């Protein structure tokens, strides 16, 4: 399974940004696809995940601001990030696994999201 993330960039606090992750390869057994992030000097943390059936789960810091969605025809997962805060600045990683919840066996390359004040 390969995961290709895109859509990072620089945005001002309060703004919006969208990320995309395209999954390819042997994805028939994949259930959960989602996002982790890692801020400078911090550990990687869970952000959001969506199941093959559309169930979603979010980390508390992003609830109400981020929306994850999935297009099973395009094998693409989207993360719409609104009301961005400076603390959302991080490298965002697309992840995928055989279950809805961790562990996620596949990780894509990171995409940088920078939120300026």
PDB file of C-alpha atoms in Angstrom:
ATOM      1  CA  UNK A   1       0.000   0.000   0.000  1.00  0.00           C
ATOM      2  CA  UNK A   2       1.311   3.422  -0.948  1.00  0.00           C
ATOM      3  CA  UNK A   3      -0.003   6.692   0.405  1.00  0.00           C
ATOM      4  CA  UNK A   4       0.563   9.978  -1.382  1.00  0.00           C
ATOM      5  CA  UNK A   5      -0.289  13.081   0.617  1.00  0.00           C
ATOM      6  CA  UNK A   6      -0.606  16.576  -0.756  1.00  0.00           C
ATOM      7  CA  UNK A   7      -2.058  19.965   0.034  1.00  0.00           C
ATOM      8  CA  UNK A   8       0.111  21.354   2.792  1.00  0.00           C
ATOM      9  CA  UNK A   9       1.206  24.948   2.851  1.00  0.00           C
ATOM     10  CA  UNK A  10       1.288  28.224   4.726  1.00  0.00           C
ATOM     11  CA  UNK A  11      -1.868  29.853   6.048  1.00  0.00           C
ATOM     12  CA  UNK A  12      -2.702  32.545   8.562  1.00  0.00           C
ATOM     13  CA  UNK A  13      -4.354  31.714  11.851  1.00  0.00           C
ATOM     14  CA  UNK A  14      -8.093  31.457  11.415  1.00  0.00           C
ATOM     15  CA  UNK A  15      -7.731  30.322   7.839  1.00  0.00           C
ATOM     16  CA  UNK A  16      -8.436  27.024   6.129  1.00  0.00           C
ATOM     17  CA  UNK A  17      -6.416  24.395   4.336  1.00  0.00           C
ATOM     18  CA  UNK A  18      -7.214  21.029   2.798  1.00  0.00           C
ATOM     19  CA  UNK A  19      -5.086  17.899   2.633  1.00  0.00           C
ATOM     20  CA  UNK A  20      -5.531  14.913   0.342  1.00  0.00           C
ATOM     21  CA  UNK A  21      -4.196  11.383   0.549  1.00  0.00           C
ATOM     22  CA  UNK A  22      -4.377   8.973  -2.362  1.00  0.00           C
ATOM     23  CA  UNK A  23      -4.020   5.299  -1.517  1.00  0.00           C
ATOM     24  CA  UNK A  24      -2.771   2.812  -4.093  1.00  0.00           C
ATOM     25  CA  UNK A  25      -1.623  -0.788  -4.269  1.00  0.00           C
ATOM     26  CA  UNK A  26      -3.272  -3.660  -2.434  1.00  0.00           C
ATOM     27  CA  UNK A  27      -5.868  -1.619  -0.584  1.00  0.00           C
ATOM     28  CA  UNK A  28      -8.716  -4.146  -0.513  1.00  0.00           C
ATOM     29  CA  UNK A  29      -7.981  -5.032   3.099  1.00  0.00           C
ATOM     30  CA  UNK A  30      -7.524  -1.473   4.273  1.00  0.00           C
ATOM     31  CA  UNK A  31     -10.153  -0.151   6.688  1.00  0.00           C
ATOM     32  CA  UNK A  32      -8.929   2.963   8.499  1.00  0.00           C
ATOM     33  CA  UNK A  33      -7.212   5.785   6.637  1.00  0.00           C
ATOM     34  CA  UNK A  34      -6.346   8.932   8.499  1.00  0.00           C
ATOM     35  CA  UNK A  35      -3.836  11.492   9.632  1.00  0.00           C
ATOM     36  CA  UNK A  36      -1.196  11.911  12.269  1.00  0.00           C
ATOM     37  CA  UNK A  37       0.898  15.028  12.811  1.00  0.00           C
ATOM     38  CA  UNK A  38       4.205  15.897  14.371  1.00  0.00           C
ATOM     39  CA  UNK A  39       5.035  19.378  15.565  1.00  0.00           C
ATOM     40  CA  UNK A  40       8.635  20.492  16.112  1.00  0.00           C
ATOM     41  CA  UNK A  41      10.029  18.984  19.286  1.00  0.00           C
ATOM     42  CA  UNK A  42       6.897  16.937  19.942  1.00  0.00           C
ATOM     43  CA  UNK A  43       5.833  13.355  19.437  1.00  0.00           C
ATOM     44  CA  UNK A  44       3.596  12.303  16.616  1.00  0.00           C
ATOM     45  CA  UNK A  45      -0.060  12.511  17.536  1.00  0.00           C
ATOM     46  CA  UNK A  46      -3.278  11.181  16.107  1.00  0.00           C
ATOM     47  CA  UNK A  47      -5.458  13.690  14.258  1.00  0.00           C
ATOM     48  CA  UNK A  48      -8.377  11.900  12.598  1.00  0.00           C
ATOM     49  CA  UNK A  49      -9.377   8.647  10.911  1.00  0.00           C
ATOM     50  CA  UNK A  50     -12.189   7.481   8.637  1.00  0.00           C
ATOM     51  CA  UNK A  51     -13.262   3.888   8.112  1.00  0.00           C
ATOM     52  CA  UNK A  52     -14.146   2.248   4.831  1.00  0.00           C
ATOM     53  CA  UNK A  53     -17.776   2.579   5.894  1.00  0.00           C
ATOM     54  CA  UNK A  54     -17.507   6.273   6.678  1.00  0.00           C
ATOM     55  CA  UNK A  55     -17.183   6.217  10.466  1.00  0.00           C
ATOM     56  CA  UNK A  56     -14.932   8.970  11.760  1.00  0.00           C
ATOM     57  CA  UNK A  57     -12.947   9.755  14.860  1.00  0.00           C
ATOM     58  CA  UNK A  58     -11.088  12.928  15.804  1.00  0.00           C
ATOM     59  CA  UNK A  59      -8.526  13.994  18.348  1.00  0.00           C
ATOM     60  CA  UNK A  60      -9.962  16.414  20.890  1.00  0.00           C
ATOM     61  CA  UNK A  61      -7.812  19.398  19.786  1.00  0.00           C
ATOM     62  CA  UNK A  62      -9.289  19.315  16.258  1.00  0.00           C
ATOM     63  CA  UNK A  63     -12.898  18.401  16.938  1.00  0.00           C
ATOM     64  CA  UNK A  64     -15.286  20.889  15.434  1.00  0.00           C
ATOM     65  CA  UNK A  65     -12.566  22.404  13.247  1.00  0.00           C
ATOM     66  CA  UNK A  66     -11.310  19.524  11.082  1.00  0.00           C
ATOM     67  CA  UNK A  67     -13.401  17.268   8.867  1.00  0.00           C
ATOM     68  CA  UNK A  68     -12.179  13.997   7.419  1.00  0.00           C
ATOM     69  CA  UNK A  69     -13.910  12.372   4.471  1.00  0.00           C
ATOM     70  CA  UNK A  70     -13.290   9.529   2.090  1.00  0.00           C
ATOM     71  CA  UNK A  71     -14.003   8.752  -1.556  1.00  0.00           C
ATOM     72  CA  UNK A  72     -13.725   4.988  -1.970  1.00  0.00           C
ATOM     73  CA  UNK A  73     -14.007   5.236  -5.759  1.00  0.00           C
ATOM     74  CA  UNK A  74     -10.999   7.543  -5.974  1.00  0.00           C
ATOM     75  CA  UNK A  75      -9.243   5.831  -3.035  1.00  0.00           C
ATOM     76  CA  UNK A  76      -8.713   9.277  -1.581  1.00  0.00           C
ATOM     77  CA  UNK A  77      -9.094  10.664   1.909  1.00  0.00           C
ATOM     78  CA  UNK A  78      -9.488  14.368   2.544  1.00  0.00           C
ATOM     79  CA  UNK A  79      -8.822  16.450   5.631  1.00  0.00           C
ATOM     80  CA  UNK A  80     -10.483  19.850   5.627  1.00  0.00           C
ATOM     81  CA  UNK A  81      -8.937  22.066   8.284  1.00  0.00           C
ATOM     82  CA  UNK A  82     -10.801  25.203   9.313  1.00  0.00           C
ATOM     83  CA  UNK A  83     -10.188  27.818  12.011  1.00  0.00           C
ATOM     84  CA  UNK A  84      -6.532  26.893  12.004  1.00  0.00           C
ATOM     85  CA  UNK A  85      -4.399  27.770  14.997  1.00  0.00           C
ATOM     86  CA  UNK A  86      -0.657  28.248  15.280  1.00  0.00           C
ATOM     87  CA  UNK A  87      -0.538  25.066  17.330  1.00  0.00           C
ATOM     88  CA  UNK A  88      -1.768  23.140  14.288  1.00  0.00           C
ATOM     89  CA  UNK A  89       1.627  23.750  12.693  1.00  0.00           C
ATOM     90  CA  UNK A  90       3.154  20.341  12.053  1.00  0.00           C
ATOM     91  CA  UNK A  91       4.121  17.803   9.466  1.00  0.00           C
ATOM     92  CA  UNK A  92       0.987  15.851   8.638  1.00  0.00           C
ATOM     93  CA  UNK A  93       1.251  12.161   7.745  1.00  0.00           C
ATOM     94  CA  UNK A  94      -1.335  10.042   5.988  1.00  0.00           C
ATOM     95  CA  UNK A  95      -1.741   6.600   7.585  1.00  0.00           C
ATOM     96  CA  UNK A  96      -3.661   3.424   6.771  1.00  0.00           C
ATOM     97  CA  UNK A  97      -4.386   0.175   8.536  1.00  0.00           C
ATOM     98  CA  UNK A  98      -6.435  -2.986   8.482  1.00  0.00           C
ATOM     99  CA  UNK A  99      -8.573  -1.779  11.341  1.00  0.00           C
ATOM    100  CA  UNK A 100     -10.350   1.465  12.146  1.00  0.00           C
ATOM    101  CA  UNK A 101      -8.131   2.153  15.148  1.00  0.00           C
ATOM    102  CA  UNK A 102      -4.342   1.876  15.553  1.00  0.00           C
ATOM    103  CA  UNK A 103      -1.985   0.355  14.753  1.00  0.00           C
ATOM    104  CA  UNK A 104      -1.679   1.798  11.275  1.00  0.00           C
ATOM    105  CA  UNK A 105       0.697  -0.255   9.216  1.00  0.00           C
ATOM    106  CA  UNK A 106       1.249   2.140   6.349  1.00  0.00           C
ATOM    107  CA  UNK A 107       2.562   5.675   6.464  1.00  0.00           C
ATOM    108  CA  UNK A 108       2.905   8.179   3.667  1.00  0.00           C
ATOM    109  CA  UNK A 109       5.418  10.949   3.356  1.00  0.00           C
ATOM    110  CA  UNK A 110       4.670  14.019   5.400  1.00  0.00           C
ATOM    111  CA  UNK A 111       3.289  17.286   4.174  1.00  0.00           C
ATOM    112  CA  UNK A 112       4.078  20.512   6.015  1.00  0.00           C
ATOM    113  CA  UNK A 113       1.308  22.697   7.389  1.00  0.00           C
ATOM    114  CA  UNK A 114       2.398  26.023   8.791  1.00  0.00           C
ATOM    115  CA  UNK A 115      -0.040  28.366  10.491  1.00  0.00           C
ATOM    116  CA  UNK A 116       1.255  31.882  11.065  1.00  0.00           C
ATOM    117  CA  UNK A 117      -0.021  34.307  13.668  1.00  0.00           C
TER     118      UNK A 117
END
